Structure formats: structure tokens, C-alpha cells
XYZ file of C-alpha atoms in Angstrom:
458
model
C 7.853 -1.599 38.076
C 6.027 -4.726 37.504
C 7.499 -7.818 39.261
C 7.611 -10.416 36.461
C 9.210 -13.903 36.929
C 11.178 -14.655 33.814
C 13.108 -17.532 35.085
C 10.810 -20.310 33.498
C 9.094 -18.453 30.655
C 8.171 -20.697 27.682
C 9.224 -24.368 27.450
C 12.834 -24.152 26.251
C 15.349 -26.326 27.783
C 18.011 -24.719 29.959
C 20.976 -26.765 28.618
C 23.537 -24.167 27.457
C 26.549 -23.653 29.517
C 29.041 -20.657 29.435
C 31.191 -22.111 26.711
C 28.227 -22.948 24.629
C 27.101 -19.330 24.866
C 30.491 -18.007 23.852
C 30.783 -20.331 20.796
C 27.180 -19.719 19.619
C 27.989 -15.944 19.565
C 31.361 -16.325 18.128
C 29.892 -18.767 15.603
C 27.203 -16.258 14.484
C 29.785 -13.549 13.927
C 32.672 -15.274 12.187
C 31.337 -15.981 8.757
C 30.992 -14.135 5.372
C 31.188 -10.759 7.421
C 35.007 -11.386 8.334
C 36.036 -13.706 5.384
C 34.456 -11.702 2.536
C 33.579 -8.320 3.764
C 36.928 -7.517 5.181
C 38.189 -7.501 1.428
C 35.590 -4.873 0.843
C 36.618 -2.803 3.798
C 40.075 -2.662 2.825
C 39.175 -1.672 -0.822
C 36.988 1.120 0.446
C 38.881 2.501 3.493
C 42.345 1.492 2.728
C 44.499 -0.781 5.011
C 44.803 1.777 7.988
C 41.036 2.835 7.523
C 39.944 -0.818 7.460
C 41.884 -1.616 10.896
C 40.438 1.612 12.277
C 36.728 0.766 11.215
C 37.075 -2.755 12.931
C 38.515 -1.107 16.044
C 35.445 1.351 15.987
C 33.188 -1.704 15.660
C 34.806 -3.475 18.492
C 34.224 -0.329 20.883
C 30.566 -0.184 19.634
C 29.980 -3.813 20.235
C 31.701 -3.524 23.681
C 29.100 -0.817 24.657
C 26.072 -2.521 23.337
C 26.873 -5.918 25.091
C 27.342 -4.194 28.381
C 23.649 -2.663 28.156
C 22.362 -6.122 26.943
C 24.136 -7.866 29.649
C 22.309 -5.614 32.476
C 18.904 -6.403 30.632
C 19.512 -10.214 30.115
C 20.678 -10.886 33.640
C 17.661 -9.264 35.115
C 15.200 -10.791 32.574
C 16.674 -14.032 30.867
C 14.025 -14.712 28.198
C 14.404 -16.242 24.865
C 14.443 -13.521 22.059
C 15.541 -11.166 24.599
C 15.937 -7.725 23.093
C 12.666 -7.824 21.387
C 10.894 -8.287 24.690
C 12.949 -5.453 26.213
C 12.026 -3.014 23.467
C 8.376 -3.976 23.720
C 8.469 -3.529 27.589
C 10.811 -0.564 27.820
C 10.356 1.625 24.704
C 7.055 0.522 23.016
C 5.111 -2.448 21.718
C 5.444 -1.145 18.228
C 9.202 -0.763 18.625
C 9.516 -4.491 19.972
C 7.422 -5.614 16.941
C 9.775 -3.834 14.446
C 12.910 -5.009 16.415
C 11.922 -8.692 16.269
C 10.996 -8.433 12.511
C 14.245 -6.534 11.785
C 16.374 -9.209 13.601
C 14.517 -11.762 11.733
C 15.050 -10.166 8.387
C 18.908 -9.728 9.189
C 19.477 -13.444 9.733
C 17.098 -14.527 6.914
C 18.937 -12.293 4.268
C 22.275 -13.391 5.833
C 21.244 -17.048 5.587
C 20.578 -16.726 1.882
C 24.067 -15.271 1.174
C 25.780 -17.846 3.311
C 24.223 -20.819 1.612
C 25.026 -19.383 -1.786
C 28.477 -18.247 -0.709
C 28.975 -21.972 0.521
C 27.685 -23.504 -2.494
C 30.007 -21.327 -4.633
C 33.200 -22.601 -2.588
C 32.133 -26.171 -3.489
C 32.554 -25.249 -7.121
C 36.366 -25.358 -6.639
C 36.162 -28.977 -6.210
C 33.001 -29.950 -8.285
C 32.810 -27.280 -10.898
C 30.150 -29.333 -12.996
C 27.567 -29.404 -10.233
C 24.813 -26.615 -10.146
C 25.079 -24.047 -7.421
C 21.601 -24.709 -6.171
C 22.261 -28.316 -5.608
C 24.908 -27.560 -2.935
C 22.787 -24.586 -1.531
C 19.891 -26.788 -0.925
C 21.945 -29.495 0.657
C 23.684 -27.045 2.973
C 20.280 -25.631 3.868
C 18.973 -29.129 4.739
C 22.010 -29.760 6.760
C 21.756 -26.628 8.756
C 17.947 -27.373 9.285
C 18.640 -30.822 10.550
C 21.305 -29.661 13.110
C 18.877 -26.997 14.435
C 16.285 -29.636 14.651
C 18.326 -31.540 17.462
C 17.894 -31.316 21.167
C 19.263 -27.899 22.066
C 22.260 -29.522 23.848
C 23.351 -31.317 20.635
C 22.719 -28.330 18.783
C 25.134 -26.400 21.084
C 27.569 -29.127 20.853
C 27.653 -29.154 17.314
C 27.976 -25.416 16.940
C 30.838 -25.377 19.624
C 33.055 -27.717 17.266
C 31.968 -25.837 14.231
C 33.127 -22.627 15.802
C 36.267 -24.085 17.290
C 37.716 -24.912 13.750
C 37.405 -21.409 12.495
C 38.692 -19.832 15.612
C 41.920 -22.136 15.400
C 42.194 -21.333 11.759
C 41.999 -17.691 12.266
C 44.784 -17.889 14.907
C 46.942 -19.814 12.508
C 46.267 -17.245 9.966
C 47.448 -14.416 12.332
C 50.684 -16.317 13.221
C 51.661 -17.197 9.623
C 50.747 -13.871 8.334
C 52.715 -12.199 11.083
C 55.806 -14.172 10.060
C 55.320 -13.063 6.444
C 54.838 -9.509 7.545
C 58.567 -9.698 9.245
C 59.994 -11.664 6.327
C 60.340 -15.033 8.250
C 58.133 -16.500 5.748
C 58.487 -15.656 2.005
C 55.765 -13.422 0.514
C 55.352 -13.283 -3.158
C 58.440 -15.345 -3.389
C 60.553 -12.897 -1.715
C 61.966 -12.954 1.940
C 62.029 -9.155 2.097
C 59.843 -7.943 5.098
C 56.767 -6.131 3.824
C 56.463 -4.771 7.441
C 53.809 -1.858 7.476
C 54.702 -0.326 4.102
C 51.129 -1.204 2.850
C 49.573 1.123 5.287
C 51.259 4.319 3.885
C 52.227 3.699 0.291
C 48.709 4.820 -1.058
C 48.186 7.475 1.761
C 46.586 6.796 5.154
C 43.156 7.120 3.775
C 43.041 6.728 0.002
C 39.240 7.716 -0.300
C 39.485 10.081 2.636
C 37.732 9.733 6.105
C 34.334 9.329 4.220
C 35.723 5.891 2.837
C 36.137 4.891 6.525
C 32.673 5.976 7.660
C 30.881 4.180 4.714
C 32.395 0.738 5.719
C 31.076 0.924 9.055
C 27.904 -0.818 8.045
C 29.625 -3.688 6.737
C 31.715 -3.940 9.806
C 28.382 -3.926 11.794
C 27.279 -6.864 9.565
C 30.568 -8.550 10.497
C 29.969 -8.314 14.131
C 26.199 -9.175 13.863
C 25.613 -12.394 15.966
C 27.396 -11.052 19.238
C 23.837 -10.406 20.392
C 22.946 -14.210 20.277
C 24.111 -14.425 23.924
C 20.934 -12.378 24.744
C 18.714 -14.600 22.303
C 19.891 -17.630 24.131
C 19.454 -16.260 27.529
C 16.298 -18.158 27.987
C 18.013 -21.476 27.383
C 21.049 -20.861 29.732
C 21.319 -23.052 32.859
C 22.478 -20.253 35.112
C 21.908 -16.820 33.604
C 23.163 -14.786 36.444
C 26.466 -16.441 36.190
C 26.884 -17.465 32.752
C 25.819 -14.400 30.736
C 28.235 -11.908 32.278
C 31.075 -14.266 31.974
C 30.221 -15.131 28.280
C 29.889 -11.475 27.509
C 33.390 -10.559 29.018
C 35.176 -13.477 27.405
C 33.428 -13.137 23.999
C 34.318 -9.485 23.611
C 37.799 -10.042 24.313
C 38.258 -12.792 22.034
C 36.544 -10.997 19.132
C 38.626 -7.945 19.705
C 41.764 -10.072 19.607
C 40.448 -12.121 16.475
C 39.094 -9.339 14.294
C 41.483 -6.526 15.031
C 44.703 -8.646 14.504
C 43.097 -10.550 11.610
C 42.544 -7.145 9.865
C 45.977 -5.928 10.724
C 47.549 -8.807 9.107
C 45.227 -8.648 6.025
C 45.821 -4.864 5.690
C 49.575 -5.148 6.106
C 49.688 -7.921 3.404
C 46.853 -7.001 0.804
C 46.959 -3.676 -1.093
C 43.641 -1.969 -1.444
C 43.775 -2.314 -5.241
C 43.757 -6.157 -4.886
C 41.001 -6.407 -2.288
C 37.372 -6.987 -2.877
C 34.421 -9.351 -2.149
C 34.959 -11.590 -5.279
C 37.590 -13.700 -3.757
C 38.264 -14.372 -0.056
C 41.169 -12.260 1.074
C 42.617 -15.026 3.267
C 42.820 -17.256 0.247
C 44.698 -14.474 -1.579
C 47.256 -13.930 1.297
C 47.811 -17.655 1.708
C 48.396 -18.060 -2.033
C 51.178 -15.284 -1.769
C 52.807 -16.759 1.207
C 53.237 -19.921 -0.983
C 52.076 -22.546 1.530
C 51.226 -25.912 -0.459
C 47.357 -26.490 -0.601
C 46.681 -23.206 0.975
C 43.701 -22.175 -1.078
C 42.162 -25.594 -0.604
C 42.742 -25.489 2.947
C 41.246 -22.104 3.483
C 38.409 -23.029 1.151
C 37.464 -25.722 3.608
C 37.778 -23.476 6.551
C 35.654 -20.596 5.038
C 33.175 -23.180 4.076
C 32.968 -24.513 7.764
C 32.901 -20.817 8.953
C 29.976 -19.979 6.630
C 27.873 -23.019 7.632
C 28.695 -22.352 11.284
C 27.396 -18.750 10.871
C 24.241 -20.164 9.112
C 23.791 -22.646 12.007
C 23.732 -19.793 14.543
C 21.633 -17.772 12.128
C 18.792 -20.189 11.730
C 18.779 -20.650 15.510
C 18.437 -16.942 15.978
C 15.753 -16.271 13.295
C 13.467 -19.082 14.595
C 13.732 -18.013 18.208
C 12.887 -14.521 17.233
C 9.805 -15.649 15.465
C 8.889 -17.831 18.460
C 9.263 -14.875 20.756
C 6.861 -12.789 18.580
C 4.265 -15.462 18.834
C 4.946 -15.906 22.526
C 4.024 -12.012 22.861
C 0.926 -12.477 20.887
C 2.102 -10.263 17.975
C 1.719 -13.188 15.453
C -0.279 -16.347 15.459
C -0.017 -18.297 18.810
C 0.293 -21.608 16.844
C 3.950 -20.725 16.199
C 4.748 -20.888 19.928
C 4.542 -24.618 19.956
C 7.802 -26.416 20.865
C 8.594 -29.944 20.173
C 10.030 -32.677 22.440
C 13.385 -31.628 21.580
C 12.855 -28.026 22.808
C 12.772 -26.719 19.343
C 10.335 -24.231 17.900
C 9.924 -26.286 14.530
C 7.130 -24.238 13.107
C 9.112 -20.942 13.649
C 12.221 -22.516 12.067
C 10.187 -23.699 9.079
C 8.818 -20.173 8.568
C 12.327 -18.888 8.768
C 13.620 -21.218 5.956
C 10.771 -20.017 3.657
C 12.070 -16.686 3.904
C 15.706 -18.064 3.149
C 14.344 -19.773 0.087
C 12.731 -16.574 -1.294
C 16.122 -14.570 -0.608
C 17.888 -17.499 -2.198
C 16.118 -17.276 -5.494
C 16.921 -13.460 -5.483
C 20.440 -14.356 -4.917
C 20.680 -16.558 -7.988
C 18.948 -14.059 -10.285
C 21.305 -11.119 -9.100
C 24.544 -12.999 -8.401
C 26.866 -10.260 -9.343
C 25.305 -7.545 -7.165
C 23.525 -9.354 -4.547
C 26.242 -9.962 -1.911
C 26.863 -6.281 -0.877
C 23.232 -5.518 -1.166
C 22.314 -8.450 1.168
C 25.240 -7.217 3.598
C 23.895 -3.645 3.522
C 20.315 -4.831 4.186
C 21.353 -7.188 7.032
C 23.698 -4.432 8.392
C 20.880 -1.923 8.476
C 18.569 -4.410 10.246
C 21.087 -5.323 12.953
C 21.889 -1.626 13.645
C 18.022 -1.227 14.207
C 18.160 -4.076 16.827
C 21.427 -2.785 18.357
C 19.696 0.899 18.629
C 16.964 -0.722 20.774
C 19.373 -2.058 23.387
C 20.840 0.876 24.875
C 17.489 2.671 24.568
C 15.619 -0.137 26.485
C 18.444 -0.250 29.150
C 18.280 3.572 29.826
C 14.502 3.116 30.321
C 14.918 0.068 32.402
C 17.448 1.543 34.595
C 15.149 4.432 35.324
C 12.084 2.102 36.171
C 14.203 0.023 38.232
C 15.630 3.047 40.303
C 12.179 4.018 41.283
C 11.700 0.892 43.485
C 15.331 -0.542 43.977
C 18.926 0.436 44.620
C 21.474 0.404 41.817
C 23.435 -2.192 43.721
C 20.574 -4.672 43.671
C 21.252 -5.520 40.148
C 23.086 -8.694 39.726
C 24.931 -7.245 36.846
C 25.008 -3.653 35.620
C 26.492 -1.660 32.841
C 29.840 -0.441 34.124
C 31.574 2.878 33.936
C 29.793 6.166 33.165
C 25.900 6.293 32.858
C 26.654 8.387 29.559
C 27.847 5.329 27.785
C 24.426 4.074 26.359
C 23.871 7.571 24.964
C 27.403 7.355 23.232
C 26.328 3.903 21.885
C 23.208 5.496 20.278
C 25.136 8.325 18.757
C 27.671 5.854 17.182
C 25.160 3.677 15.738
C 23.181 6.637 14.245
C 26.485 7.729 12.587
C 27.064 4.262 11.015
C 23.491 4.369 9.398
C 23.990 7.991 7.995
C 27.462 6.971 6.421
C 26.020 4.404 4.042
C 24.203 7.139 2.162
C 27.503 7.998 0.534
C 28.062 4.579 -0.680
C 25.898 3.538 -3.905
C 26.832 -0.222 -3.222
C 25.310 -0.162 0.109
C 22.453 2.114 -0.293
C 20.177 -0.880 -0.619
C 20.201 -1.057 3.238
C 18.405 2.331 3.306
C 16.210 1.745 0.309
C 14.862 -1.537 1.645
C 15.419 -1.041 5.395
C 13.705 2.296 6.150
C 10.523 1.300 4.323
C 10.564 -1.963 6.080
C 10.788 -0.316 9.415
C 8.101 2.133 8.551
C 5.658 -0.737 7.288
C 6.302 -2.747 10.696
C 5.190 0.332 12.711
C 2.083 0.844 10.557
C 0.952 -2.732 10.507
C 1.481 -2.998 14.254
C -0.570 0.170 14.786
C -3.369 -0.974 12.502
C -3.554 -4.431 14.136
C -3.104 -3.281 17.871
C -4.298 0.409 17.668
C -1.270 1.494 19.623
C 2.269 2.347 18.892
């Protein structure tokens, strides 16, 4: 195996600590996926099915992050999984993975700016949506233009607000479930009646399977720990700690949140038109609850957009650094920011933003499914790359020489691959999410064809 020195690759500033890594990852995850897509999950899979689908997503993320951890500690490079796919699967796969990840965040960013702008209409109903969307896009671009340490600090506090808000929601929702707080004007405890009154799985097990892609979208962002590996001050120490603590927090936050939502919101009232958190708080009857949650969700969406622009810009930089697109994009300014890569990412956001305006009623789930498909393509590459990396490593080294290795059984990466494939197949039965297949599959094929034509190798 080639002996590469990845410690100082590129010109990024290694100024991120473990707390920055954790909050960057959490910030990328807790956005529209949890605050809006959770309503879609309850409507499709039912209360119990939605909780199970998020538990399934937690297990999948748990497995993916262990594979990513082994790779990221051994090779801490910016835009990590694209590099791993290139070196341990094929250059064509690395190229496709990088563009798929860029697509995921570009599409997600557009939906987040539109979503944030629509939330502002509650307070400023006469202002056009594009005004706020443009303003939020400019704000997020400005924050990402700062020194990476200032960016990390900003995202840390952004993310902290929504984490505390979710914990408060879990506590107040729990009190309502047990009748301590009134729900819909009554102190009668709803307990777990919501889970069984329409049957355990109103739309059958197929309903549970079809929402897994939207759950994947909800968890997309966890892999930002790997993207930021090249800007971490002590990768061997910080990355494993960030992975373990982030997974623990996410399982707690997501699964408990879904349990509270499912217990208090009937499937017939759930959807993506109105944030389920606002609906539940309104029914609990807390003064100014809707405005409070409106502000929190606005903060959450901007935080996710902040992390998303960071990720998409770094991925384009990584492509340029590998020589797969113009080397001019590699240039990094004095703040340690790949400005040209970020500007190109924002151009993609503007195109998707325009599409969002023209197809306002149907665009959200379509964007979710496209972003969900793209992130599954990325996630699939991680365990495959780790399997091949481990095989090469063992030819020249002992297993215990790895600073961090995937724990438990060596069969786990293969199980991860199987679960991810199931999540892709499931969306074929959901007409509202098939856009992920219709757009995603041709996109992947075109990436491979372009790479082969340009570089004459797969």
C-alpha cells in the first residue's frame, strides 16, 4: 500500500476542535429533515412506523460512521469520502461520489432558503419570498467566508440553540403525553393511544420502507465529520470522540423527538405543509408557542444551510485538488476559505432556488428525495471503501496498528451496504419520492460516462 502523508494536504487551517466537529455535524443534520420531513414520515408510516424508521436510520448512521471513522483517522483529508472512494474503489466512483454529495447539499440548500423565507412570512406577510431567500443566502455565504475558526464558532452557537429547543420540546411533549400539561384543552393523558388507534402500520410495512429515504435525508450531515477531517487540529483524537458523542446525541434527540411527535400527532394531521413541532405546541396551549417554534425552526434551517454550503464548497475544492475539475478552483484565500468553490456552489443553489419558486407545491418532497438519493450514493461508498482499505492495510500491517478501527464484527460494513440498498429500492413504491430515482440514477450514470470520456478510465 502506498505510503501517503495526508497530515498537511492542501492549505486549510486546522482550527476545528472536537466540540466544533460535533456541532458542525449536528448543525448539518437538524434542519428541514427533522422539522418538516418528520411530519411526512408520520403520515406515511404511522406513529409507530415513523419511530421505527428513525431507529432504523440511527442504526444505519451508526454503522456508516464507524467505517468513516477508520478511514478519516488513517487519512484526515478535506472532502474525505470522495478521496477514499477514488483510492479504494475507482477514480470514476470518487468523481461520482463527490458530485453526488455536491448535488445533495446544493439541492438541500435551495429548499432551506425557500423554507426559511416562508417562515418569515408569518411576521412579514407582504414581503416577497425571494427577498428573504436572497437575504438568507447572502448571510450564509458571508458566515462561510469568515476564518474557519469564526465559522466554526458561529455554527456552534447556531446548533446549540436548536439542540436546547429540541430538548425543551421533548420535556414539554413528555409532560403532555402523561397529562401533566393540558393537550387540546384537556388534562386527560393521551399516553400511547396514538400508536394503536389506526393500527400499528396503517399503510403496511411498505409504508415504513418508503419513508426510509426521507429519514436518510434527515440524517444527512453526519458525514460532515469526515469532510472537516482536514481542518481538525488533532484528527486521531478528535474524530473518534466526535463520532461517538455525535451518534449518541443524535439517537437521543431524533428518536425521542419522533416518539413525542408520534404520540401527540395523529397520522391524519401530519404532513410537510406545516411544521409538526408548531402543531404540537399549539395543541399544548403554550403562549406564543407558534412564534417561538417559528424562530427556532428558522434558526435550525439557517444552521443546516450554513453547514451545507461549507460541505458543498469543500467537496468542489476536493475535486479540483484531485485534478478532476479545473485547478483554478483549488485556490484558498487568506482566511483558509475555498472562495471560488463556494461561489460555484451558490450558482447551483440559485438554479435550484428558481426551480423551487416555479414548483412551490411539489418541490419540497422532490428535493428531499433527490438529496436523499444523492446522500445514499455517498454513504454506499464509505463501507465499500473501508472494506478495500482494510484489505490493503492488512497486506503490509497488523490490524492493531490502526489508530481507530471499525469495532465489532467484520461483517458490519456488508450489512451497512445491504441496508442502504434496501432504502433506495423502497422509494420506487412512493410516487412522491420517485424524483430521487428519475433524477439520481441518470445523474450517476452521466458522471461515470463523463469521467470515462475525459480520463479514459473507470
